Amino acid sequence: MSTETQDGSSDLEERVTNFLRRNFPQIQMHGGSAAIQDLDPETGEVTIMLGGACSGCGISPMTVQAIKSRMTKEIPEIDTVHANTGMDGGGMGGMGGGAQPGDSRGGSVDDGKSDEGPSAPF
């Protein structure tokens, strides 16, 4: 079973990476980067680290929302997406989840608005 999990994790990791490249090429085009920081296939949770120009970018909260919304729809094994943008002073906590009001600026906040992604032309 552990081999199956490792193989499944590798396949899932590849699909998440391809999803980011295919759906969000503007991240790299604008000098940013997106990488898997943590992936747990058993719980369906993934943590994405947005770096480079994404740190401090005013559009990164919309990018985070779009990633969260679209990834869970396109990759059925992913139930929860956390995203770190480095806008919280470099720490690891509080940058995702979507249901924790008061998260740092780069994460999402459950503000009652639609979670269908950004209004920017992605």
PDB file of C-alpha atoms in Angstrom:
ATOM      1  CA  MET A   1       0.000   0.000   0.000  1.00  0.00           C
ATOM      2  CA  SER A   2       2.853   2.416   0.699  1.00  0.00           C
ATOM      3  CA  THR A   3       4.148   1.938  -2.846  1.00  0.00           C
ATOM      4  CA  GLU A   4       0.665   2.670  -4.142  1.00  0.00           C
ATOM      5  CA  THR A   5       0.532   5.866  -2.075  1.00  0.00           C
ATOM      6  CA  GLN A   6       3.960   6.927  -3.300  1.00  0.00           C
ATOM      7  CA  ASP A   7       3.015   6.279  -6.923  1.00  0.00           C
ATOM      8  CA  GLY A   8      -0.335   8.001  -6.440  1.00  0.00           C
ATOM      9  CA  SER A   9       1.364  10.944  -4.763  1.00  0.00           C
ATOM     10  CA  SER A  10       3.845  11.258  -7.634  1.00  0.00           C
ATOM     11  CA  ASP A  11       1.043  11.167 -10.202  1.00  0.00           C
ATOM     12  CA  LEU A  12      -1.039  13.623  -8.190  1.00  0.00           C
ATOM     13  CA  GLU A  13       1.949  15.917  -7.741  1.00  0.00           C
ATOM     14  CA  GLU A  14       2.558  15.886 -11.486  1.00  0.00           C
ATOM     15  CA  ARG A  15      -1.099  16.684 -12.198  1.00  0.00           C
ATOM     16  CA  VAL A  16      -1.083  19.587  -9.725  1.00  0.00           C
ATOM     17  CA  THR A  17       2.133  20.969 -11.251  1.00  0.00           C
ATOM     18  CA  ASN A  18       0.698  20.640 -14.773  1.00  0.00           C
ATOM     19  CA  PHE A  19      -2.539  22.295 -13.634  1.00  0.00           C
ATOM     20  CA  LEU A  20      -0.591  25.318 -12.372  1.00  0.00           C
ATOM     21  CA  ARG A  21       1.483  25.593 -15.562  1.00  0.00           C
ATOM     22  CA  ARG A  22      -1.493  25.140 -17.868  1.00  0.00           C
ATOM     23  CA  ASN A  23      -4.026  27.344 -16.070  1.00  0.00           C
ATOM     24  CA  PHE A  24      -1.798  30.055 -14.656  1.00  0.00           C
ATOM     25  CA  PRO A  25       1.029  30.796 -17.127  1.00  0.00           C
ATOM     26  CA  GLN A  26       0.797  34.488 -16.207  1.00  0.00           C
ATOM     27  CA  ILE A  27       2.408  33.721 -12.842  1.00  0.00           C
ATOM     28  CA  GLN A  28       5.710  32.846 -14.507  1.00  0.00           C
ATOM     29  CA  MET A  29       5.243  35.406 -17.304  1.00  0.00           C
ATOM     30  CA  HIS A  30       5.050  38.170 -14.686  1.00  0.00           C
ATOM     31  CA  GLY A  31       8.153  37.040 -12.789  1.00  0.00           C
ATOM     32  CA  GLY A  32       6.428  34.902 -10.181  1.00  0.00           C
ATOM     33  CA  SER A  33       6.587  31.241  -9.352  1.00  0.00           C
ATOM     34  CA  ALA A  34       4.177  28.603  -8.098  1.00  0.00           C
ATOM     35  CA  ALA A  35       5.366  25.372  -6.511  1.00  0.00           C
ATOM     36  CA  ILE A  36       3.929  22.601  -4.391  1.00  0.00           C
ATOM     37  CA  GLN A  37       5.036  23.148  -0.820  1.00  0.00           C
ATOM     38  CA  ASP A  38       3.136  20.209   0.681  1.00  0.00           C
ATOM     39  CA  LEU A  39       0.843  17.532  -0.720  1.00  0.00           C
ATOM     40  CA  ASP A  40      -1.140  15.009   1.302  1.00  0.00           C
ATOM     41  CA  PRO A  41      -3.018  12.615  -1.005  1.00  0.00           C
ATOM     42  CA  GLU A  42      -4.731  10.931   1.951  1.00  0.00           C
ATOM     43  CA  THR A  43      -6.454  14.114   3.128  1.00  0.00           C
ATOM     44  CA  GLY A  44      -6.675  15.736  -0.302  1.00  0.00           C
ATOM     45  CA  GLU A  45      -4.787  18.824   0.886  1.00  0.00           C
ATOM     46  CA  VAL A  46      -2.174  20.702  -1.091  1.00  0.00           C
ATOM     47  CA  THR A  47      -0.177  23.778  -0.131  1.00  0.00           C
ATOM     48  CA  ILE A  48       1.072  25.960  -2.978  1.00  0.00           C
ATOM     49  CA  MET A  49       3.862  28.486  -2.513  1.00  0.00           C
ATOM     50  CA  LEU A  50       3.628  31.557  -4.718  1.00  0.00           C
ATOM     51  CA  GLY A  51       6.953  33.350  -4.826  1.00  0.00           C
ATOM     52  CA  GLY A  52       8.971  35.852  -6.756  1.00  0.00           C
ATOM     53  CA  ALA A  53       6.847  38.708  -8.060  1.00  0.00           C
ATOM     54  CA  CYS A  54       3.747  37.140  -6.443  1.00  0.00           C
ATOM     55  CA  SER A  55       5.014  38.296  -3.056  1.00  0.00           C
ATOM     56  CA  GLY A  56       3.571  41.751  -2.612  1.00  0.00           C
ATOM     57  CA  CYS A  57       1.576  41.683  -5.848  1.00  0.00           C
ATOM     58  CA  GLY A  58      -1.866  43.228  -5.464  1.00  0.00           C
ATOM     59  CA  ILE A  59      -3.405  40.619  -7.744  1.00  0.00           C
ATOM     60  CA  SER A  60      -2.039  37.607  -5.857  1.00  0.00           C
ATOM     61  CA  PRO A  61      -5.152  37.306  -3.615  1.00  0.00           C
ATOM     62  CA  MET A  62      -7.259  36.929  -6.779  1.00  0.00           C
ATOM     63  CA  THR A  63      -4.790  34.400  -8.166  1.00  0.00           C
ATOM     64  CA  VAL A  64      -5.008  32.431  -4.910  1.00  0.00           C
ATOM     65  CA  GLN A  65      -8.821  32.392  -5.080  1.00  0.00           C
ATOM     66  CA  ALA A  66      -8.734  31.235  -8.696  1.00  0.00           C
ATOM     67  CA  ILE A  67      -6.262  28.449  -7.920  1.00  0.00           C
ATOM     68  CA  LYS A  68      -8.375  27.257  -4.980  1.00  0.00           C
ATOM     69  CA  SER A  69     -11.617  27.287  -6.908  1.00  0.00           C
ATOM     70  CA  ARG A  70     -10.375  25.744 -10.130  1.00  0.00           C
ATOM     71  CA  MET A  71      -7.985  23.146  -8.728  1.00  0.00           C
ATOM     72  CA  THR A  72     -10.622  21.470  -6.553  1.00  0.00           C
ATOM     73  CA  LYS A  73     -12.948  21.307  -9.566  1.00  0.00           C
ATOM     74  CA  GLU A  74     -10.363  19.995 -12.026  1.00  0.00           C
ATOM     75  CA  ILE A  75      -8.487  17.568  -9.774  1.00  0.00           C
ATOM     76  CA  PRO A  76     -11.048  15.488  -7.856  1.00  0.00           C
ATOM     77  CA  GLU A  77      -8.481  14.128  -5.386  1.00  0.00           C
ATOM     78  CA  ILE A  78      -7.823  17.675  -4.101  1.00  0.00           C
ATOM     79  CA  ASP A  79     -10.346  18.841  -1.525  1.00  0.00           C
ATOM     80  CA  THR A  80      -8.453  21.712   0.111  1.00  0.00           C
ATOM     81  CA  VAL A  81      -5.925  24.146  -1.312  1.00  0.00           C
ATOM     82  CA  HIS A  82      -3.761  26.351   0.877  1.00  0.00           C
ATOM     83  CA  ALA A  83      -1.603  29.041  -0.694  1.00  0.00           C
ATOM     84  CA  ASN A  84       1.333  30.946   0.761  1.00  0.00           C
ATOM     85  CA  THR A  85       2.389  34.158  -0.940  1.00  0.00           C
ATOM     86  CA  GLY A  86       5.080  35.289   1.461  1.00  0.00           C
ATOM     87  CA  MET A  87       3.055  38.410   2.293  1.00  0.00           C
ATOM     88  CA  ASP A  88       2.737  37.411   5.964  1.00  0.00           C
ATOM     89  CA  GLY A  89       6.272  38.354   6.917  1.00  0.00           C
ATOM     90  CA  GLY A  90       7.794  35.083   5.746  1.00  0.00           C
ATOM     91  CA  GLY A  91       6.081  32.787   8.207  1.00  0.00           C
ATOM     92  CA  MET A  92       4.389  29.546   7.326  1.00  0.00           C
ATOM     93  CA  GLY A  93       1.065  29.981   9.092  1.00  0.00           C
ATOM     94  CA  GLY A  94      -2.248  31.599   8.344  1.00  0.00           C
ATOM     95  CA  MET A  95      -1.992  31.730   4.584  1.00  0.00           C
ATOM     96  CA  GLY A  96      -4.803  29.630   3.335  1.00  0.00           C
ATOM     97  CA  GLY A  97      -7.772  27.519   4.175  1.00  0.00           C
ATOM     98  CA  GLY A  98     -10.355  30.052   3.102  1.00  0.00           C
ATOM     99  CA  ALA A  99     -12.592  29.604   6.137  1.00  0.00           C
ATOM    100  CA  GLN A 100     -10.540  31.467   8.695  1.00  0.00           C
ATOM    101  CA  PRO A 101     -11.374  35.176   8.725  1.00  0.00           C
ATOM    102  CA  GLY A 102      -8.385  37.237   9.696  1.00  0.00           C
ATOM    103  CA  ASP A 103      -5.869  35.286   7.646  1.00  0.00           C
ATOM    104  CA  SER A 104      -2.952  37.329   6.404  1.00  0.00           C
ATOM    105  CA  ARG A 105      -3.309  39.374   3.219  1.00  0.00           C
ATOM    106  CA  GLY A 106      -2.017  36.743   0.795  1.00  0.00           C
ATOM    107  CA  GLY A 107      -4.437  34.068   1.927  1.00  0.00           C
ATOM    108  CA  SER A 108      -8.118  33.975   1.401  1.00  0.00           C
ATOM    109  CA  VAL A 109     -10.750  35.200   3.782  1.00  0.00           C
ATOM    110  CA  ASP A 110     -14.289  33.898   3.878  1.00  0.00           C
ATOM    111  CA  ASP A 111     -15.957  37.220   3.162  1.00  0.00           C
ATOM    112  CA  GLY A 112     -19.194  35.762   1.825  1.00  0.00           C
ATOM    113  CA  LYS A 113     -18.349  36.595  -1.780  1.00  0.00           C
ATOM    114  CA  SER A 114     -18.529  34.054  -4.573  1.00  0.00           C
ATOM    115  CA  ASP A 115     -15.584  31.669  -4.731  1.00  0.00           C
ATOM    116  CA  GLU A 116     -15.722  31.361  -8.510  1.00  0.00           C
ATOM    117  CA  GLY A 117     -12.319  32.940  -9.068  1.00  0.00           C
ATOM    118  CA  PRO A 118     -11.020  36.368  -9.942  1.00  0.00           C
ATOM    119  CA  SER A 119     -12.515  39.007 -12.118  1.00  0.00           C
ATOM    120  CA  ALA A 120      -9.115  39.448 -13.765  1.00  0.00           C
ATOM    121  CA  PRO A 121      -8.747  37.921 -17.260  1.00  0.00           C
ATOM    122  CA  PHE A 122      -7.124  34.597 -16.356  1.00  0.00           C
TER     123      PHE A 122
END
